């Protein structure tokens, strides 16, 4: 009998520069652990890559950056897909699962200033300074702390955004530290925004690899890249978001720490005007990550978080 050759493993990725850097990193790590296996990268455009003129929050569709890749996995055109975990919806299609979560980079948001404001901070930017962001989470929290600032939508990849900043269309941008660092643009960061001012998005700074739930061969390969401390934190964050039924485009922020086996999760829901902020914190065993996330969601709901979220969804639907 002739032994059959192991199959070539097809990795799916979006085409953006950041997505490609992330996917190449995953490929390299897997190739190191499994030198005898062959991997191939297949790129696809997602809806989120095609619609560039509409504010993200208004499109509102869950899975904006993931759907085409998921179809590819279900039809076996690709075997797994590499995502920024924060772009991956908390409920995955039947037949697919989160195969692993890789080690998180700094999950904070970064302030990137126009050169004319080089010596400023968020607090010292002039009245009416225009901050570019399409994140309702960033908008709501920064409005809360800095009512003197103005906000304007910005879309496009990192280079497009930075070019608009440099051209003077904005006084500053808020971007993820992790994305800038992965693209070698860490030198553009003027300030890493502390958690007291703005909590980061669920899953920010980590990669999530999605695959078919019944593909044990792939699941076994992906285990090599799992970073348990990151995974535990992100499972708690995702359970919190899922329980609040928040899509990725609502003002929900989190912060987690893992001290030994003790996991602490902070969470926040804010109104779009930044006037109302509901916050809470839970701590418990890392093995109960999902339950901790659910508990925190219930704690915030008891303080009125659901009303704020319902209002925001109604506002977005009206616009
Ligand atoms: C999601 C949001 C943004 C991205 C919303 C949020 C930012 C949108 C914007 C869910 N996805 O954070 O509240 O600022 O207009 C995205 C980035 C990364 C993954 C870029 C960024 C890189 C960092 C990472 C877009 N998705 O946030 O600056 O891997 O976590």
Coordinates of C-alpha atoms and ligand atoms in Angstrom, one line a residue:
X1 CA 0.0 0.0 0.0
X2 CA 1.2 3.5 -0.9
X3 CA 0.9 6.0 2.0
X4 CA -1.0 9.0 0.8
X5 CA 0.9 12.3 0.8
X6 CA -0.1 14.8 3.5
X7 CA -2.4 17.5 2.0
X8 CA -1.2 21.1 1.3
X9 CA -2.7 23.3 3.9
X10 CA -4.4 26.4 2.6
X11 CA -4.4 29.5 4.8
X12 CA -7.0 32.2 4.0
X13 CA -6.3 35.9 4.6
X14 CA -7.6 39.3 3.6
X15 CA -5.3 41.2 1.3
X16 CA -4.6 44.3 3.4
X17 CA -1.0 45.0 4.4
X18 CA -1.8 44.3 8.0
X19 CA -3.7 41.1 7.3
X20 CA -0.8 39.9 5.2
X21 CA 1.8 40.7 7.9
X22 CA -0.3 38.7 10.4
X23 CA -0.9 35.8 8.1
X24 CA 2.8 35.5 7.1
X25 CA 3.7 35.5 10.8
X26 CA 1.2 32.6 11.4
X27 CA 2.6 30.7 8.4
X28 CA 6.2 31.2 9.6
X29 CA 5.4 30.0 13.1
X30 CA 3.6 26.9 11.8
X31 CA 6.3 26.1 9.3
X32 CA 8.9 26.2 12.2
X33 CA 6.9 23.7 14.3
X34 CA 5.9 21.5 11.3
X35 CA 8.8 21.8 8.8
X36 CA 7.6 18.8 6.8
X37 CA 4.1 20.3 6.0
X38 CA 3.3 22.5 3.0
X39 CA 1.3 25.7 3.5
X40 CA -0.2 28.0 0.9
X41 CA -1.7 31.5 1.4
X42 CA -4.9 32.3 -0.4
X43 CA -6.1 35.9 -0.3
X44 CA -9.7 37.1 -0.5
X45 CA -11.4 40.5 -0.4
X46 CA -14.1 40.9 2.2
X47 CA -17.1 43.3 2.1
X48 CA -15.3 45.5 4.6
X49 CA -12.4 45.9 2.1
X50 CA -14.7 46.9 -0.7
X51 CA -17.0 49.4 1.1
X52 CA -14.7 52.3 1.9
X53 CA -17.0 55.3 1.7
X54 CA -19.5 54.4 4.4
X55 CA -18.8 54.8 8.2
X56 CA -18.2 51.3 9.6
X57 CA -20.8 51.7 12.4
X58 CA -23.5 52.4 9.8
X59 CA -22.9 49.3 7.8
X60 CA -23.2 47.4 11.1
X61 CA -23.1 44.0 9.5
X62 CA -21.5 41.4 11.7
X63 CA -18.7 39.6 10.0
X64 CA -17.9 42.4 7.6
X65 CA -14.2 41.4 7.5
X66 CA -14.7 37.6 7.9
X67 CA -17.7 36.3 5.8
X68 CA -16.0 35.6 2.5
X69 CA -13.2 33.7 4.4
X70 CA -15.9 31.7 6.2
X71 CA -17.6 30.7 3.0
X72 CA -14.2 29.6 1.8
X73 CA -13.7 27.4 4.8
X74 CA -17.1 25.8 4.6
X75 CA -16.6 25.0 0.9
X76 CA -13.0 23.7 1.7
X77 CA -11.3 26.2 -0.6
X78 CA -9.2 27.1 2.4
X79 CA -8.5 25.2 5.6
X80 CA -8.3 28.1 8.1
X81 CA -8.4 31.8 8.2
X82 CA -6.3 34.3 10.2
X83 CA -8.2 37.3 11.6
X84 CA -7.5 40.2 13.9
X85 CA -9.5 38.7 16.8
X86 CA -11.4 42.0 17.3
X87 CA -12.9 41.7 13.8
X88 CA -14.2 38.2 14.4
X89 CA -17.9 38.1 15.5
X90 CA -18.6 36.4 18.9
X91 CA -21.0 34.0 17.3
X92 CA -19.4 31.9 14.5
X93 CA -21.3 30.1 11.7
X94 CA -22.4 26.5 12.3
X95 CA -19.5 24.2 11.4
X96 CA -16.7 26.7 12.2
X97 CA -14.8 27.5 15.4
X98 CA -12.0 29.5 16.9
X99 CA -9.1 27.0 16.5
X100 CA -6.6 29.1 18.5
X101 CA -5.8 32.6 19.9
X102 CA -2.2 33.7 19.5
X103 CA -0.2 35.8 22.0
X104 CA -1.6 39.3 22.4
X105 CA 0.4 42.5 21.7
X106 CA -0.2 45.7 23.6
X107 CA -4.1 45.9 23.3
X108 CA -4.2 49.7 24.0
X109 CA -5.3 52.5 21.6
X110 CA -2.7 55.0 20.4
X111 CA -2.8 58.7 19.8
X112 CA -1.2 59.7 16.6
X113 CA -0.8 63.5 16.2
X114 CA -0.4 65.8 13.3
X115 CA 3.1 67.2 13.3
X116 CA 1.9 70.7 14.2
X117 CA 0.7 69.3 17.6
X118 CA 3.9 67.4 18.3
X119 CA 4.2 68.7 21.9
X120 CA 0.5 68.1 22.8
X121 CA -1.5 65.4 24.5
X122 CA -5.3 64.6 24.3
X123 CA -6.0 67.1 27.2
X124 CA -3.9 69.9 25.7
X125 CA -5.1 69.8 22.0
X126 CA -6.9 73.0 21.1
X127 CA -10.7 73.4 21.4
X128 CA -12.4 71.8 18.4
X129 CA -9.3 69.8 17.3
X130 CA -10.5 67.1 14.9
X131 CA -9.9 63.5 15.9
X132 CA -10.2 60.9 13.2
X133 CA -11.8 57.6 14.2
X134 CA -14.7 55.4 13.1
X135 CA -14.9 53.6 16.3
X136 CA -17.9 54.4 18.5
X137 CA -16.1 53.0 21.4
X138 CA -13.2 55.4 21.0
X139 CA -15.5 58.3 20.3
X140 CA -17.7 57.8 23.3
X141 CA -14.9 57.4 25.8
X142 CA -12.8 60.3 24.5
X143 CA -15.9 62.6 24.4
X144 CA -16.5 61.7 28.0
X145 CA -13.0 62.8 29.1
X146 CA -12.3 65.5 26.6
X147 CA -15.5 67.3 25.6
X148 CA -13.4 70.1 23.9
X149 CA -12.5 67.7 21.0
X150 CA -14.4 67.1 17.8
X151 CA -14.7 63.8 16.0
X152 CA -14.8 62.8 12.3
X153 CA -15.1 59.4 10.6
X154 CA -12.0 58.0 8.9
X155 CA -11.8 54.8 6.8
X156 CA -9.3 53.1 4.7
X157 CA -6.1 51.2 5.5
X158 CA -3.5 52.5 7.9
X159 CA -1.4 54.2 5.2
X160 CA -4.4 56.0 3.7
X161 CA -5.4 57.2 7.2
X162 CA -1.9 58.5 8.0
X163 CA -1.7 60.3 4.7
X164 CA -5.0 62.1 5.5
X165 CA -3.6 63.1 8.9
X166 CA -0.4 64.3 7.3
X167 CA -2.4 66.3 4.7
X168 CA -4.1 68.2 7.6
X169 CA -7.6 66.6 7.3
X170 CA -7.4 65.7 11.0
X171 CA -5.5 67.0 14.0
X172 CA -5.0 63.5 15.3
X173 CA -6.0 59.8 14.8
X174 CA -6.7 57.1 17.3
X175 CA -5.4 53.7 16.1
X176 CA -4.6 50.4 17.7
X177 CA -1.0 50.2 19.1
X178 CA -0.8 46.6 17.8
X179 CA -1.6 47.4 14.2
X180 CA 0.9 50.2 14.0
X181 CA 3.6 48.1 15.6
X182 CA 3.0 45.1 13.4
X183 CA 3.4 47.4 10.3
X184 CA 6.6 48.8 11.7
X185 CA 5.0 52.2 12.3
X186 CA 5.4 52.3 16.1
X187 CA 7.3 55.5 15.8
X188 CA 4.1 57.3 14.9
X189 CA 2.6 56.7 18.4
X190 CA 2.7 59.8 20.6
X191 CA 0.8 58.3 23.5
X192 CA -0.5 54.9 24.4
X193 CA -3.9 55.8 25.8
X194 CA -4.3 54.5 29.4
X195 CA -7.1 52.2 30.5
X196 CA -8.4 55.0 32.8
X197 CA -9.3 57.0 29.7
X198 CA -10.2 54.4 27.2
X199 CA -10.8 50.7 27.5
X200 CA -9.8 48.7 24.4
X201 CA -12.0 46.6 22.1
X202 CA -12.7 42.9 22.9
X203 CA -9.9 40.8 21.5
X204 CA -7.8 43.8 20.4
X205 CA -4.1 43.0 19.8
X206 CA -4.6 39.2 19.4
X207 CA -5.0 37.1 16.3
X208 CA -7.8 34.6 16.1
X209 CA -7.6 31.6 13.8
X210 CA -10.9 30.2 12.6
X211 CA -11.3 26.7 11.2
X212 CA -13.8 23.9 10.5
X213 CA -15.0 22.4 13.8
X214 CA -14.6 18.8 12.5
X215 CA -11.1 19.2 11.0
X216 CA -9.1 17.6 13.8
X217 CA -5.9 17.6 11.7
X218 CA -6.0 21.4 11.5
X219 CA -7.1 21.8 15.1
X220 CA -4.1 19.8 16.2
X221 CA -1.7 22.0 14.1
X222 CA -3.3 25.2 15.5
X223 CA -2.8 24.1 19.1
X224 CA 0.9 24.9 18.6
X225 CA 0.1 28.6 18.3
X226 CA -2.3 28.9 21.2
X227 CA -1.2 31.3 23.9
X228 CA -3.3 30.3 27.0
X229 CA -3.0 33.5 29.0
X230 CA -4.2 35.5 26.0
X231 CA -6.9 33.0 25.2
X232 CA -8.3 33.0 28.7
X233 CA -8.5 36.8 28.7
X234 CA -10.0 36.9 25.3
X235 CA -12.6 34.2 26.0
X236 CA -13.8 36.3 29.0
X237 CA -13.9 39.4 26.9
X238 CA -15.8 37.7 24.1
X239 CA -18.3 36.1 26.5
X240 CA -19.0 39.6 27.9
X241 CA -19.6 41.0 24.4
X242 CA -21.7 38.1 23.3
X243 CA -23.9 38.4 26.5
X244 CA -24.4 42.1 25.8
X245 CA -25.3 41.1 22.2
X246 CA -23.0 43.9 21.1
X247 CA -21.7 43.7 17.6
X248 CA -18.2 44.9 17.0
X249 CA -19.4 48.4 16.3
X250 CA -20.9 49.5 19.7
X251 CA -19.2 51.5 22.5
X252 CA -18.2 48.6 24.6
X253 CA -14.6 48.5 26.1
X254 CA -12.8 46.0 28.2
X255 CA -9.5 45.5 30.0
X256 CA -8.3 42.1 31.4
X257 CA -5.4 41.0 33.6
X258 CA -4.3 37.5 34.5
X259 CA -2.4 37.2 37.8
X260 CA -1.5 33.5 38.2
X261 CA -4.8 31.8 37.8
X262 CA -6.9 34.9 38.8
X263 CA -8.5 36.6 36.0
X264 CA -9.9 40.2 36.3
X265 CA -12.1 41.7 33.7
X266 CA -13.2 45.3 33.6
X267 CA -15.9 46.4 31.2
X268 CA -17.7 49.5 30.1
X269 CA -20.7 50.6 28.0
X270 CA -21.0 54.3 27.1
X271 CA -23.6 56.4 25.4
X272 CA -22.5 58.1 22.1
X273 CA -22.4 61.6 23.6
X274 CA -20.1 60.3 26.3
X275 CA -22.5 61.5 29.0
X276 CA -23.4 58.1 30.4
X277 CA -20.8 55.6 31.3
X278 CA -21.6 52.3 32.9
X279 CA -18.6 50.3 34.3
X280 CA -17.9 47.2 36.3
X281 CA -15.3 44.6 37.3
X282 CA -15.3 40.9 38.1
X283 CA -12.5 38.6 39.3
X284 CA -12.3 34.8 39.5
X285 CA -10.6 31.6 38.3
X286 CA -9.1 31.7 34.8
X287 CA -10.9 28.4 34.1
X288 CA -14.2 30.2 34.5
X289 CA -13.4 32.8 31.9
X290 CA -16.7 32.5 30.0
X291 CA -18.8 32.7 33.1
X292 CA -16.9 35.8 34.3
X293 CA -17.7 37.6 31.1
X294 CA -21.3 36.7 31.4
X295 CA -21.4 37.8 35.0
X296 CA -19.9 41.2 34.1
X297 CA -22.5 41.6 31.3
X298 CA -25.3 41.0 33.9
X299 CA -23.7 43.4 36.3
X300 CA -23.7 46.2 33.6
X301 CA -27.2 45.3 32.4
X302 CA -28.5 45.7 36.0
X303 CA -27.1 49.3 35.9
X304 CA -28.9 50.1 32.6
X305 CA -26.4 49.1 29.9
X306 CA -29.1 47.5 27.8
X307 CA -31.0 50.8 27.5
X308 CA -27.9 52.6 26.2
X309 CA -27.2 49.8 23.6
X310 CA -30.8 49.8 22.4
X311 CA -30.7 53.6 22.0
X312 CA -27.5 53.4 19.9
X313 CA -28.9 50.7 17.7
X314 CA -32.1 52.7 17.1
X315 CA -30.0 55.8 16.3
X316 CA -27.8 53.9 13.8
X317 CA -30.9 52.5 12.1
X318 CA -32.4 55.9 11.8
X319 CA -29.4 57.5 10.1
Ligands
LIG1 C1 -13.0 47.0 15.0 C2 -12.9 48.4 15.3 C3 -11.8 48.9 14.5 C4 -11.3 47.8 13.7 C5 -13.7 49.1 16.3 C6 -13.0 49.5 17.6 C7 -11.4 50.3 14.5 C8 -12.1 51.2 13.5 C9 -11.6 52.6 13.4 C10 -13.9 46.1 15.5 N1 -12.1 46.7 14.0 O1 -11.8 49.2 17.8 O2 -13.7 50.0 18.5 O3 -10.8 53.0 14.1 O4 -12.0 53.2 12.4 C11 -9.0 47.0 13.2 C12 -7.7 47.4 13.5 C13 -7.0 46.3 13.9 C14 -7.8 45.2 13.8 C15 -7.2 48.8 13.3 C16 -7.3 49.7 14.5 C17 -5.5 46.2 14.3 C18 -5.3 45.9 15.8 C19 -5.7 44.5 16.3 C20 -10.2 47.8 12.7 N2 -9.1 45.7 13.3 O5 -8.1 49.4 15.5 O6 -6.7 50.8 14.6 O7 -5.3 43.5 15.7 O8 -6.4 44.4 17.3

